[in-house]
Amino acid sequence: MPTKLITLPTGNPAQAQALLTQTLQENKVLLIVIGSTNIAVNTADRAARFAGAPDEARWVVRAPVIEDVITILKTIKDPTPLVLDWDDTLLIAVSITDVIRDMIDQDGTLPTLVRLQTAWMKAENNQ
Amino acid sequence: MKKFISLLMLIASAHALHGQFLTLTESDESGKKRTLTEQRQTIDINSKISIDIDRNKITDAFSQQLAHNGSAAIDTLLKTLNLYKTYLEKLSQEIQNYQDLYNEGLASVDVARLDQALKARAAAGLDIAELFSNNERFNQRWEEELTRFSGGTTNDQYRIILRLLSEEIELLQGDLQTKLKEAGVYFQLAAWFTGNGNTTPVHLDGFDDLPPGEYYHFERNKLYLTQAQLDEFKGLQSFFEGMDRSQFFDKIIDAIPGMLNNVINEDSIQAQLNRLISSITNLTTTAQAEKTKVLEQAKQIADGFKLLTLDIKNDIAKYSSGTGTSNASSKMELLQNFMTDVNQVKSQIQTLQDEMKTLVSGIDFQTLGAGVNSIKTDFNSLQSLLKRQATDLVERATEGIQIAIYGRKINTAALEISNQVLKLQLDNIPANSVLDVNYVGKREPGDLLVLKAMLWKGDEKNPIAVETREFVVMNALPHLEMGILYAFAKPVTSNSNFKGGPLVSLLYKFKSHSMPYRNFLDFGIGIHAASFDFNNDDTPEFAGGIVASFLKDYVQFGWGFNFNSNRGYNFVGIRIPIPTSPISLAKLP
């Protein structure tokens, strides 16, 4: 099955912002992974395995350089709030109505598959 | 997936925890199968009954009973199982709902609908994840399954959760089985056959150590005249002796006086009435007027009861002396008259009960003072006794009549279980067995097979649940029967009178599982051969033709051709002399 992982371009913030904005505007359930560490890259790849069929709503976005897209990220609704410090954030789960519903922070460990699955479910639950 | 589907079926049956344990299917000689759903039913005399045992229902029945009787551990297990099953059902439903949406094409689906479907499915999944958040085994298994996941739809991922939950349910059911085993529960399935005046146990594979019975195949087609038929024709026996093949009618009629005598316990009721009247007479009270009123009403009730006992004695005398039987033109009419008498007795008892009720509700017990409470209690218990005995009388009478019409009915509660019937623990219960009627030995239509499934706990004397099924065997499939009677034929082209002569018929009997139909109507069509003397030369002439019969071949009619005198004829035949009273058709009480 083709991968449902979008890696935002580096070295071109405008392009990265445009792509992220466009993706957010589409009716998608997103896991947005932040960073370019091994953990971030592996997390994005593992999350993408559970994105389902090509025509389903789940997609994974990896933002290698947070500074390029932080302004866009901060516009995503976070009513709880779950994100307290973007620099400590590894992954956010965004619902189909563009609300942050789960967050995994960077603790130096690779999130388990069960944890990723839970993030997907919370994003879909949209509550 | 199969495991998952079977668990879904378990959910569907989860609410019917006190339903039947047995699913019975009859296979007859023609190869037709019929599910047997009623507690008492007819089956063909040469058929086989497949027995499927629902072990889940048995486990549920045991669990419910033990939980009800205070087993906290089992109660907790049951509640947890029910919770798991609810979650399983919910997630399954949401997976299906999402699948329906997916099949429509997600691109064309409104985002609000999609959001709703995603939310409902995710909520169901999260509930399960939350439930097992501290369950290491569940989470480890989940991680393993996700590691093995090699791509598929999101529904496939949710189905992993379903599978894991199903595993947990199985584990819990295993725990439940262990607890039930510790509680000493066991299951028995036993069968009996009542025929030839005896009741004998019948072997069921997997459930007992009884030897298989003797093989006996009932000869369905009677292509010969029995000695009885020949004797009957020779003697032209009377309507009653000829019709009564089952002999149950005589037995029931003999039992009527005993039934009336024993069901109503006159002595007990009379003793209670006397005691009541004595208590009222000796009551010390200042409310003399009230006391007098109560005493008068009680004496009226006592007089009413005396009249009732007199009526019962008269009825007993009537049926004992045969007056009751001789006045009836048929045995059915007799049974109807008996039920009328029984209902009359019941109505009289009801009147006494009502009078007692009126008395109790009309008395101002307060004014009568101390000592009156016991009188009130005695009135109430006498009312209950009368009501019980009236119900018993009607039930026994109806039962007796059913025996006469449907065949045997035995006291299934009193059947003794052979010590060769195995006591099976829950995980040893076979899933199915077969009861082959051909191996119960010699049998006749009207004989009875009884199947009993029993759930026991420890050394308790009574089972905690019983399912009893009764089967009356009958010649249900189509078959041929030969009969003989005296026929009256009228040649079609002549003005001559009816000519009498013997007629032998070979009749095709239709398929029926209705005992009343087979016992009373039993239509047939076929061919006949007869011997008439149309030309009055005292030489029998050979004739043959077609015939139809009803009323169990007591009346036959048709058309034939006399080959010797070269003439056709119409005929009617009866197995009795022309009756002076009308033939009574079957009329059930």
XYZ file of C-alpha atoms in Angstrom:
716
model
C 0.000 0.000 0.000
C 1.455 3.471 -0.869
C 2.649 5.411 2.128
C 0.462 8.147 3.537
C 3.333 10.190 4.905
C 3.936 13.782 3.885
C 7.374 15.122 4.773
C 7.390 18.898 4.635
C 10.211 20.343 2.522
C 13.229 21.781 4.277
C 15.077 24.900 3.224
C 11.869 26.489 1.919
C 9.670 27.657 4.810
C 7.052 29.178 2.536
C 6.587 25.937 0.690
C 6.474 23.978 3.962
C 3.876 26.354 5.377
C 1.770 26.199 2.220
C 1.811 22.412 2.199
C 0.931 22.159 5.888
C -1.865 24.717 5.509
C -3.269 22.913 2.497
C -3.147 19.566 4.315
C -4.914 21.039 7.342
C -7.648 22.452 5.136
C -8.422 19.052 3.672
C -10.738 16.709 5.580
C -8.033 14.614 7.136
C -7.188 13.096 10.493
C -3.516 13.918 11.029
C -0.625 12.829 13.162
C 1.924 15.635 12.866
C 5.377 14.506 13.917
C 7.870 17.201 14.718
C 11.615 17.063 14.196
C 14.241 15.188 12.259
C 15.731 13.011 14.976
C 15.837 9.235 14.521
C 12.947 8.976 16.939
C 10.906 11.486 14.941
C 11.644 9.776 11.627
C 10.845 6.295 13.026
C 7.732 7.552 14.733
C 6.465 9.057 11.486
C 7.173 5.839 9.589
C 5.454 3.659 12.219
C 2.464 5.974 12.436
C 2.096 5.883 8.656
C 1.716 2.051 8.772
C -1.591 2.588 10.509
C -2.923 5.303 8.218
C -5.196 2.812 6.493
C -6.369 2.698 2.884
C -5.438 5.505 0.470
C -8.981 6.883 0.438
C -9.299 6.953 4.227
C -8.939 10.110 6.272
C -5.725 9.318 8.177
C -2.471 10.939 7.075
C 0.919 11.548 8.716
C 2.853 14.785 8.312
C 6.440 15.186 9.436
C 7.758 18.694 9.962
C 11.527 18.323 10.059
C 12.141 21.978 10.993
C 9.619 23.226 13.527
C 10.663 26.839 13.098
C 9.481 26.796 9.485
C 5.903 25.955 10.426
C 5.500 26.949 14.093
C 3.225 29.859 13.172
C 0.878 27.463 11.388
C 1.060 24.914 14.212
C 0.111 27.513 16.773
C -3.067 28.300 14.840
C -4.402 24.774 15.304
C -7.106 24.784 17.971
C -5.999 23.293 21.288
C -8.865 23.774 23.739
C -7.460 21.661 26.592
C -4.541 22.728 25.990
C -2.422 19.676 25.400
C 0.676 21.373 23.968
C 2.456 23.344 26.653
C 5.834 23.619 24.986
C 6.238 23.002 21.278
C 9.923 22.310 21.746
C 9.079 19.324 23.929
C 6.443 18.000 21.574
C 7.173 14.948 19.416
C 3.721 14.414 17.912
C 0.262 15.957 17.893
C -2.938 14.177 16.850
C -5.312 16.482 14.946
C -8.966 15.669 14.306
C -10.866 16.008 11.060
C -12.132 19.381 12.322
C -8.567 20.569 12.999
C -8.497 20.319 16.772
C -5.537 18.894 18.691
C -6.837 15.838 20.545
C -3.651 14.139 21.712
C 0.018 14.911 22.217
C 3.101 12.762 22.736
C 6.078 14.566 24.148
C 9.720 13.951 23.554
C 11.093 11.751 26.304
C 13.927 10.186 24.394
C 12.021 6.935 23.753
C 10.210 5.669 20.711
C 6.446 5.617 21.319
C 4.968 2.099 21.321
C 2.600 1.029 18.561
C -0.217 0.864 21.115
C 0.518 4.486 22.036
C 0.410 5.533 18.408
C -2.800 3.597 17.891
C -4.320 5.400 20.871
C -3.260 8.749 19.382
C -5.046 7.858 16.139
C -8.183 6.866 18.055
C -8.192 10.066 20.092
C -7.840 12.122 16.946
C -10.781 10.264 15.378
C -12.817 10.498 18.566
C -12.477 14.287 18.279
C -13.285 14.952 21.950
C -12.793 -14.702 12.568
C -14.810 -17.857 13.285
C -14.114 -17.439 16.967
C -15.263 -13.868 16.721
C -18.499 -14.817 14.947
C -19.268 -17.509 17.500
C -18.754 -14.972 20.235
C -21.139 -12.604 18.492
C -23.685 -15.404 18.497
C -23.017 -15.850 22.191
C -23.840 -12.206 22.678
C -27.100 -12.642 20.817
C -28.066 -15.444 23.170
C -26.678 -13.812 26.290
C -30.031 -12.437 27.343
C -31.852 -15.773 27.020
C -30.050 -17.226 30.016
C -33.011 -19.367 31.030
C -33.884 -20.699 27.571
C -33.756 -24.279 26.323
C -30.577 -26.288 26.452
C -31.576 -28.724 23.736
C -32.217 -28.238 20.032
C -33.979 -31.282 18.661
C -34.415 -32.195 15.017
C -36.446 -35.159 13.803
C -35.296 -36.993 10.680
C -37.916 -39.350 9.388
C -37.616 -42.254 6.987
C -38.485 -40.074 4.011
C -35.420 -37.948 4.761
C -37.406 -34.905 5.862
C -36.138 -32.955 8.844
C -38.319 -31.164 11.312
C -37.263 -29.037 14.240
C -39.063 -30.057 17.421
C -39.843 -26.954 19.395
C -42.700 -27.862 21.687
C -42.520 -29.470 25.086
C -44.793 -32.308 23.940
C -44.980 -33.306 20.312
C -45.659 -36.217 18.049
C -42.885 -37.854 16.055
C -42.894 -40.621 13.512
C -42.559 -44.087 14.958
C -39.369 -44.917 12.983
C -37.568 -41.597 13.091
C -34.294 -40.357 14.600
C -33.925 -37.362 16.826
C -30.695 -35.359 16.610
C -29.943 -33.663 19.883
C -27.740 -30.561 19.949
C -26.723 -29.332 23.370
C -26.109 -25.650 23.974
C -23.237 -25.690 26.434
C -23.135 -21.914 26.640
C -26.716 -21.822 27.862
C -25.955 -24.542 30.378
C -22.974 -22.569 31.674
C -25.085 -19.438 31.846
C -27.848 -21.239 33.716
C -25.407 -22.605 36.279
C -23.676 -19.246 36.655
C -26.912 -17.341 37.113
C -28.105 -19.820 39.705
C -24.884 -19.779 41.701
C -24.581 -16.001 41.499
C -28.185 -15.713 42.659
C -27.389 -17.987 45.588
C -24.593 -15.766 46.814
C -21.438 -16.779 45.004
C -19.705 -13.394 44.829
C -16.860 -14.648 42.676
C -19.227 -16.003 40.045
C -21.373 -12.892 40.265
C -18.333 -10.714 39.552
C -17.238 -12.949 36.695
C -20.698 -12.800 35.148
C -20.862 -9.011 35.433
C -17.430 -8.645 33.867
C -18.326 -11.049 31.083
C -21.498 -9.105 30.351
C -19.526 -5.856 30.274
C -16.992 -7.311 27.839
C -19.777 -8.623 25.657
C -21.454 -5.224 25.607
C -18.232 -3.562 24.496
C -17.647 -6.242 21.896
C -21.106 -5.713 20.484
C -20.710 -1.953 20.442
C -17.372 -1.935 18.626
C -18.606 -4.543 16.129
C -21.575 -2.351 15.329
C -19.441 0.755 14.828
C -16.981 -1.126 12.630
C -19.908 -2.162 10.480
C -21.301 1.369 10.362
C -17.959 2.736 9.203
C -17.682 -0.065 6.660
C -21.085 0.851 5.212
C -19.907 4.437 4.859
C -16.633 3.314 3.291
C -18.527 1.230 0.762
C -20.497 4.325 -0.252
C -17.219 6.040 -1.078
C -15.644 8.324 1.516
C -14.931 11.019 -1.037
C -18.645 11.522 -1.540
C -19.565 11.430 2.139
C -20.412 14.613 4.008
C -17.619 15.489 6.477
C -20.075 15.665 9.391
C -21.231 12.078 8.744
C -17.652 10.917 8.405
C -16.690 12.683 11.618
C -19.632 11.034 13.385
C -18.717 7.550 12.156
C -15.057 7.990 13.038
C -15.976 9.332 16.461
C -18.370 6.480 17.290
C -15.882 3.824 16.241
C -12.982 5.480 18.041
C -15.036 5.947 21.210
C -15.881 2.238 21.266
C -12.210 1.363 20.756
C -11.029 3.795 23.407
C -13.509 2.374 25.938
C -11.906 -1.028 25.519
C -8.389 0.409 25.628
C -9.299 2.244 28.838
C -10.819 -0.923 30.350
C -7.572 -2.804 29.821
C -5.172 0.091 30.371
C -3.639 -1.724 33.347
C -3.845 -5.190 31.842
C -0.322 -6.138 30.882
C -1.367 -9.228 28.964
C -3.872 -7.338 26.830
C -1.460 -4.517 26.010
C 1.379 -6.901 25.260
C -0.835 -8.853 22.886
C -1.994 -5.640 21.293
C 1.591 -4.508 20.677
C 2.378 -7.943 19.167
C -0.594 -7.785 16.814
C 0.234 -4.245 15.728
C 3.829 -5.267 15.092
C 2.587 -8.024 12.799
C 0.149 -5.698 11.061
C 1.285 -5.329 7.495
C -1.169 -2.826 6.145
C -4.895 -2.754 5.667
C -7.789 -0.477 6.409
C -8.389 1.272 9.687
C -11.240 -1.196 10.297
C -8.667 -3.993 10.226
C -6.886 -2.275 13.104
C -10.078 -2.031 15.124
C -10.751 -5.683 14.447
C -7.492 -6.445 16.220
C -9.039 -4.925 19.337
C -12.110 -7.111 18.841
C -9.953 -10.220 18.626
C -8.079 -9.323 21.747
C -11.291 -8.689 23.622
C -12.611 -12.037 22.412
C -9.493 -13.674 23.860
C -10.143 -11.991 27.179
C -13.729 -13.224 27.112
C -12.523 -16.765 26.483
C -10.109 -16.532 29.362
C -12.851 -15.307 31.620
C -15.149 -18.086 30.510
C -12.401 -20.522 31.375
C -12.251 -19.011 34.849
C -16.005 -19.360 35.089
C -15.830 -23.019 34.133
C -13.219 -23.561 36.826
C -15.394 -21.866 39.440
C -18.401 -23.928 38.382
C -16.340 -27.086 38.619
C -15.281 -26.132 42.120
C -18.941 -25.629 42.977
C -19.556 -29.263 42.007
C -21.999 -28.677 39.180
C -22.755 -31.348 36.617
C -25.108 -32.122 33.765
C -27.156 -35.182 32.889
C -29.199 -36.100 29.842
C -31.475 -39.117 30.098
C -34.242 -40.696 28.021
C -37.046 -43.136 28.760
C -39.522 -45.085 26.697
C -43.003 -45.929 27.912
C -44.676 -48.726 26.029
C -46.047 -52.237 26.587
C -47.063 -51.075 30.051
C -43.438 -50.429 31.063
C -41.106 -47.494 31.374
C -37.509 -48.249 30.512
C -34.377 -46.092 30.183
C -33.071 -45.495 26.649
C -29.416 -45.239 25.680
C -28.021 -41.892 24.456
C -24.509 -41.885 23.020
C -22.082 -39.962 25.189
C -24.482 -39.559 28.105
C -24.786 -42.975 29.691
C -23.381 -46.479 29.926
C -26.671 -48.160 29.119
C -26.583 -50.859 26.470
C -28.216 -49.983 23.150
C -31.800 -51.157 22.925
C -33.250 -53.877 20.748
C -33.673 -52.925 17.104
C -37.303 -52.955 16.056
C -38.580 -51.437 12.868
C -42.288 -50.691 13.012
C -44.034 -52.067 9.957
C -45.770 -49.005 8.721
C -47.674 -50.549 5.799
C -50.221 -53.157 6.821
C -50.742 -55.105 3.623
C -52.556 -57.918 5.301
C -55.654 -58.379 7.340
C -54.949 -59.011 10.936
C -56.688 -61.727 12.856
C -58.390 -58.970 14.798
C -59.801 -57.469 11.634
C -61.088 -60.837 10.497
C -62.633 -61.547 13.867
C -64.156 -58.098 13.884
C -65.717 -58.611 10.530
C -66.942 -62.073 11.425
C -68.470 -61.009 14.681
C -69.552 -57.516 13.550
C -68.553 -56.259 16.932
C -70.201 -53.257 18.481
C -69.072 -49.715 17.800
C -67.381 -49.196 21.126
C -65.287 -52.356 21.222
C -64.242 -51.912 17.623
C -63.250 -48.258 17.862
C -61.246 -48.411 21.049
C -57.781 -49.587 19.985
C -55.853 -47.663 22.525
C -57.777 -48.901 25.566
C -56.985 -45.609 27.167
C -60.606 -44.588 27.150
C -61.563 -47.456 29.431
C -58.692 -46.693 31.758
C -59.583 -43.051 31.987
C -63.244 -43.772 32.554
C -62.287 -46.172 35.337
C -60.118 -43.509 36.869
C -62.809 -40.832 36.995
C -64.338 -41.819 40.364
C -60.880 -41.998 41.919
C -59.955 -38.618 40.466
C -63.020 -36.979 41.991
C -62.464 -38.760 45.296
C -58.833 -37.919 45.775
C -58.349 -34.462 44.383
C -60.891 -32.765 46.643
C -59.883 -33.436 50.226
C -63.310 -33.177 51.795
C -62.257 -34.297 55.266
C -59.557 -31.669 55.519
C -61.823 -28.882 54.354
C -64.656 -30.004 56.608
C -62.304 -30.165 59.594
C -61.077 -26.637 58.945
C -64.645 -25.360 58.608
C -65.657 -27.031 61.871
C -62.659 -25.532 63.617
C -63.520 -22.078 62.309
C -67.126 -22.281 63.422
C -66.019 -23.497 66.844
C -63.490 -20.620 67.169
C -66.137 -18.087 66.259
C -68.696 -19.616 68.664
C -66.198 -19.502 71.527
C -64.979 -16.010 70.767
C -65.317 -13.658 73.732
C -66.422 -10.258 72.500
C -68.693 -7.398 73.284
C -69.653 -7.047 69.606
C -72.311 -9.735 69.788
C -74.179 -8.584 66.702
C -71.025 -8.747 64.597
C -70.196 -12.159 66.044
C -73.635 -13.490 65.237
C -73.372 -12.184 61.682
C -69.983 -13.877 61.198
C -71.255 -17.132 62.670
C -74.296 -17.176 60.401
C -72.218 -16.531 57.312
C -69.693 -19.192 58.300
C -72.502 -21.713 58.806
C -73.871 -20.799 55.379
C -70.493 -21.544 53.856
C -70.353 -24.822 55.752
C -73.781 -25.749 54.387
C -72.629 -24.803 50.906
C -69.693 -27.116 51.325
C -71.952 -29.963 52.485
C -73.960 -29.563 49.286
C -70.762 -29.615 47.270
C -69.581 -32.855 48.906
C -72.973 -34.368 48.209
C -72.707 -33.424 44.532
C -69.235 -34.913 44.334
C -70.478 -38.141 45.956
C -73.289 -38.283 43.396
C -70.833 -37.818 40.555
C -68.589 -40.539 41.939
C -71.557 -42.855 42.203
C -72.648 -41.971 38.663
C -69.276 -42.850 37.098
C -68.713 -45.883 39.332
C -72.022 -47.503 38.507
C -71.734 -46.865 34.796
C -74.739 -44.567 34.627
C -72.455 -41.827 33.417
C -71.111 -44.023 30.664
C -74.355 -45.564 29.503
C -76.031 -42.230 28.935
C -73.354 -41.105 26.524
C -73.647 -42.053 22.893
C -69.888 -42.033 22.446
C -66.771 -41.945 24.525
C -66.043 -38.392 23.432
C -69.457 -37.360 24.673
C -68.718 -39.107 27.926
C -65.504 -37.188 28.355
C -67.300 -33.961 27.533
C -69.964 -34.756 30.161
C -67.238 -35.466 32.664
C -65.552 -32.126 32.000
C -68.924 -30.421 32.429
C -69.279 -32.103 35.837
C -65.750 -31.102 36.768
C -66.363 -27.494 35.796
C -69.555 -27.526 37.812
C -67.622 -28.668 40.884
C -65.008 -26.015 40.226
C -67.693 -23.368 39.923
C -69.215 -24.414 43.250
C -65.807 -24.228 44.901
C -65.315 -20.778 43.366
C -68.657 -19.673 44.849
C -67.573 -20.850 48.305
C -64.283 -18.993 47.914
C -66.099 -15.831 46.918
C -68.456 -16.121 49.869
C -65.486 -16.511 52.158
C -63.804 -13.498 50.620
C -66.968 -11.424 51.049
C -67.228 -12.548 54.649
C -63.637 -11.621 55.466
C -63.795 -8.256 53.752
C -67.203 -7.460 55.234
C -66.332 -8.149 58.853
C -65.207 -5.383 61.109
C -62.535 -7.458 62.805
C -61.493 -4.573 65.021
C -64.778 -4.629 66.891
C -64.567 -8.360 67.555
C -61.559 -7.856 69.794
C -58.670 -10.130 70.707
C -58.467 -13.661 69.315
C -59.943 -12.683 65.997
C -56.667 -12.630 64.042
C -56.352 -16.386 64.075
C -59.892 -16.640 62.709
C -58.984 -14.295 59.881
C -55.850 -16.346 59.138
C -57.881 -19.561 59.132
C -60.358 -18.108 56.636
C -57.540 -17.044 54.350
C -55.818 -20.420 54.459
C -59.114 -22.187 53.791
C -59.647 -19.985 50.743
C -56.180 -20.897 49.455
C -56.836 -24.589 50.049
C -60.095 -24.488 48.116
C -58.498 -22.587 45.252
C -55.637 -25.066 45.062
C -57.879 -28.097 45.051
C -60.147 -26.622 42.404
C -57.128 -25.980 40.180
C -55.802 -29.501 40.829
C -59.126 -31.052 39.921
C -59.356 -29.292 36.592
C -55.713 -29.970 35.778
C -55.978 -33.710 36.538
C -59.202 -34.011 34.615
C -57.779 -32.238 31.581
C -54.670 -34.343 31.782
C -56.761 -37.505 31.881
C -58.646 -36.474 28.801
C -55.446 -35.618 26.998
C -54.184 -39.108 27.711
C -57.310 -40.518 26.137
C -56.938 -38.406 23.040
C -53.226 -37.928 22.582
C -51.847 -41.087 24.047
C -49.850 -41.710 27.138
C -48.797 -39.033 29.512
C -46.583 -40.115 32.332
C -45.430 -38.371 35.432
C -42.123 -37.131 34.042
C -41.117 -35.691 37.402
C -41.132 -39.153 38.910
C -38.904 -40.809 36.307
C -35.953 -42.380 38.037
C -32.532 -41.738 36.630
C -30.545 -44.888 36.056
C -27.180 -44.894 37.838
C -25.684 -45.578 34.438
C -26.518 -42.059 33.285
C -23.256 -40.132 33.405
C -22.719 -37.074 35.582
C -20.871 -34.761 33.216
C -18.796 -31.754 34.114
C -19.303 -28.758 31.900
C -16.272 -29.196 29.700
C -17.128 -32.869 29.136
C -20.636 -32.363 27.814
C -20.855 -33.693 24.263
C -22.144 -31.188 21.756
C -24.686 -33.602 20.322
C -26.213 -37.047 20.385
C -28.824 -39.090 18.551
C -31.907 -40.840 19.821
C -32.791 -43.495 17.231
C -36.364 -44.544 17.866
C -35.697 -47.819 16.019
C -33.560 -48.888 18.955
C -36.051 -48.429 21.763
C -37.571 -51.814 21.121
C -41.048 -52.958 20.201
C -43.440 -50.050 20.075
C -46.878 -49.053 18.974
C -48.443 -45.734 17.993
C -49.298 -43.861 21.160
C -46.195 -44.925 23.089
C -44.129 -42.189 24.659
C -40.490 -41.103 24.630
C -39.243 -38.698 27.272
C -36.007 -36.732 27.177
C -34.782 -34.882 30.250
C -31.818 -32.526 30.577
C -30.891 -31.802 34.190
C -28.460 -29.412 35.812
C -27.274 -30.454 39.258
C -25.225 -28.913 41.982
C -23.289 -31.137 44.320
C -25.422 -33.529 46.327
C -28.610 -31.521 46.143
C -31.688 -33.703 45.755
C -33.381 -31.561 43.153
C -31.804 -30.338 39.960
C -31.349 -26.582 39.669
C -32.799 -26.607 36.158
C -34.643 -29.177 34.105
C -35.736 -29.308 30.514
C -38.221 -32.056 29.716
C -39.374 -33.001 26.238
C -42.007 -35.626 25.513
C -42.651 -37.324 22.199
C -45.638 -39.434 21.319
C -44.743 -41.856 18.555
C -47.212 -42.316 15.753
C -47.393 -43.637 12.211
C -46.974 -40.171 10.802
C -45.667 -40.850 7.295
C -47.900 -41.848 4.396
C -48.607 -45.564 4.447
C -50.874 -48.286 3.161
C -53.458 -50.068 5.214
C -55.720 -52.909 4.421
C -59.202 -52.990 5.865
C -62.319 -55.082 5.680
C -65.899 -54.129 6.197
C -69.438 -54.855 5.160
C -70.484 -52.792 2.163
C -73.808 -51.952 0.587
C -73.595 -51.522 -3.163
C -76.213 -50.191 -5.545
C -75.789 -51.039 -9.193
C -75.803 -47.820 -11.197
C -77.979 -48.961 -14.064
C -80.623 -50.658 -12.071
C -83.424 -49.788 -9.731
C -82.620 -52.707 -7.520
C -81.893 -52.286 -3.843
C -78.542 -52.115 -2.148
C -76.732 -55.434 -2.180
C -74.595 -56.273 0.790
C -71.290 -58.074 0.835
C -67.772 -58.142 2.268
C -65.319 -55.558 0.928
C -61.571 -55.449 1.363
C -59.854 -52.134 0.772
C -56.251 -51.103 0.357
C -56.034 -47.514 1.463
C -53.365 -44.868 1.142
C -53.134 -42.873 4.363
C -51.834 -39.326 4.194
C -48.960 -37.909 6.161
C -49.922 -36.306 9.441
C -48.260 -35.502 12.726
C -51.592 -34.808 14.370
C -52.614 -37.465 16.857
C -56.278 -36.416 16.991
C -56.415 -36.562 13.190
C -54.852 -40.008 13.098
C -57.012 -41.297 15.930
C -60.337 -39.948 14.743
C -60.409 -38.877 11.089
C -57.580 -40.556 9.230
C -58.759 -40.091 5.643
C -57.733 -42.646 3.072
C -58.095 -43.310 -0.643
C -57.404 -46.472 -2.544
C -58.770 -49.531 -4.261
C -61.093 -52.250 -3.147
C -62.149 -55.776 -3.974
C -65.578 -57.015 -3.055
C -67.938 -59.894 -3.353
C -71.564 -59.135 -4.160
C -74.498 -61.061 -5.529
C -76.268 -58.689 -7.910
C -78.182 -61.362 -9.756
C -79.434 -63.087 -6.607
C -78.235 -66.529 -7.647
C -76.378 -67.086 -4.384
C -73.098 -67.159 -6.278
C -70.628 -64.481 -5.110
C -69.481 -62.174 -7.905
C -66.096 -60.539 -8.092
C -66.024 -56.746 -8.029
C -63.436 -54.072 -7.601
C -62.930 -50.348 -7.840
C -61.925 -47.207 -5.980
C -62.646 -46.275 -2.417
C -62.353 -43.365 -0.008
C -62.567 -43.615 3.752
C -62.826 -41.423 6.802
C -63.512 -41.680 10.511
C -60.626 -44.083 10.778
C -62.065 -46.336 8.058
C -65.318 -46.815 9.855
C -67.061 -45.230 6.905
C -66.016 -45.973 3.345
C -67.580 -45.160 0.016
C -66.712 -45.336 -3.635
C -67.368 -46.776 -7.024
C -66.669 -50.188 -8.500
C -67.401 -52.621 -11.265
C -68.893 -56.050 -10.889
C -67.005 -58.144 -13.429
C -69.401 -61.078 -13.302
C -72.611 -59.200 -13.773
C -70.954 -56.567 -15.919
C -72.345 -53.655 -13.971
C -70.922 -50.667 -12.191
C -72.029 -49.731 -8.699
C -71.758 -47.116 -6.012
C -71.303 -48.279 -2.468
C -71.033 -47.275 1.134
C -69.551 -49.450 3.803
C -69.510 -49.318 7.547
C -67.736 -51.380 10.149
C -70.682 -51.390 12.512
C -74.381 -52.134 12.265
C -76.505 -49.092 11.474
C -76.206 -47.138 14.730
C -79.255 -46.003 16.619
C -77.358 -42.995 17.984
C -75.265 -40.546 15.968
C -71.563 -41.084 15.463
C -69.689 -38.452 17.383
C -66.789 -36.744 15.599
C -63.675 -35.817 17.517
C -64.325 -32.828 19.700
C -61.585 -31.928 22.071
C -62.422 -30.549 25.534
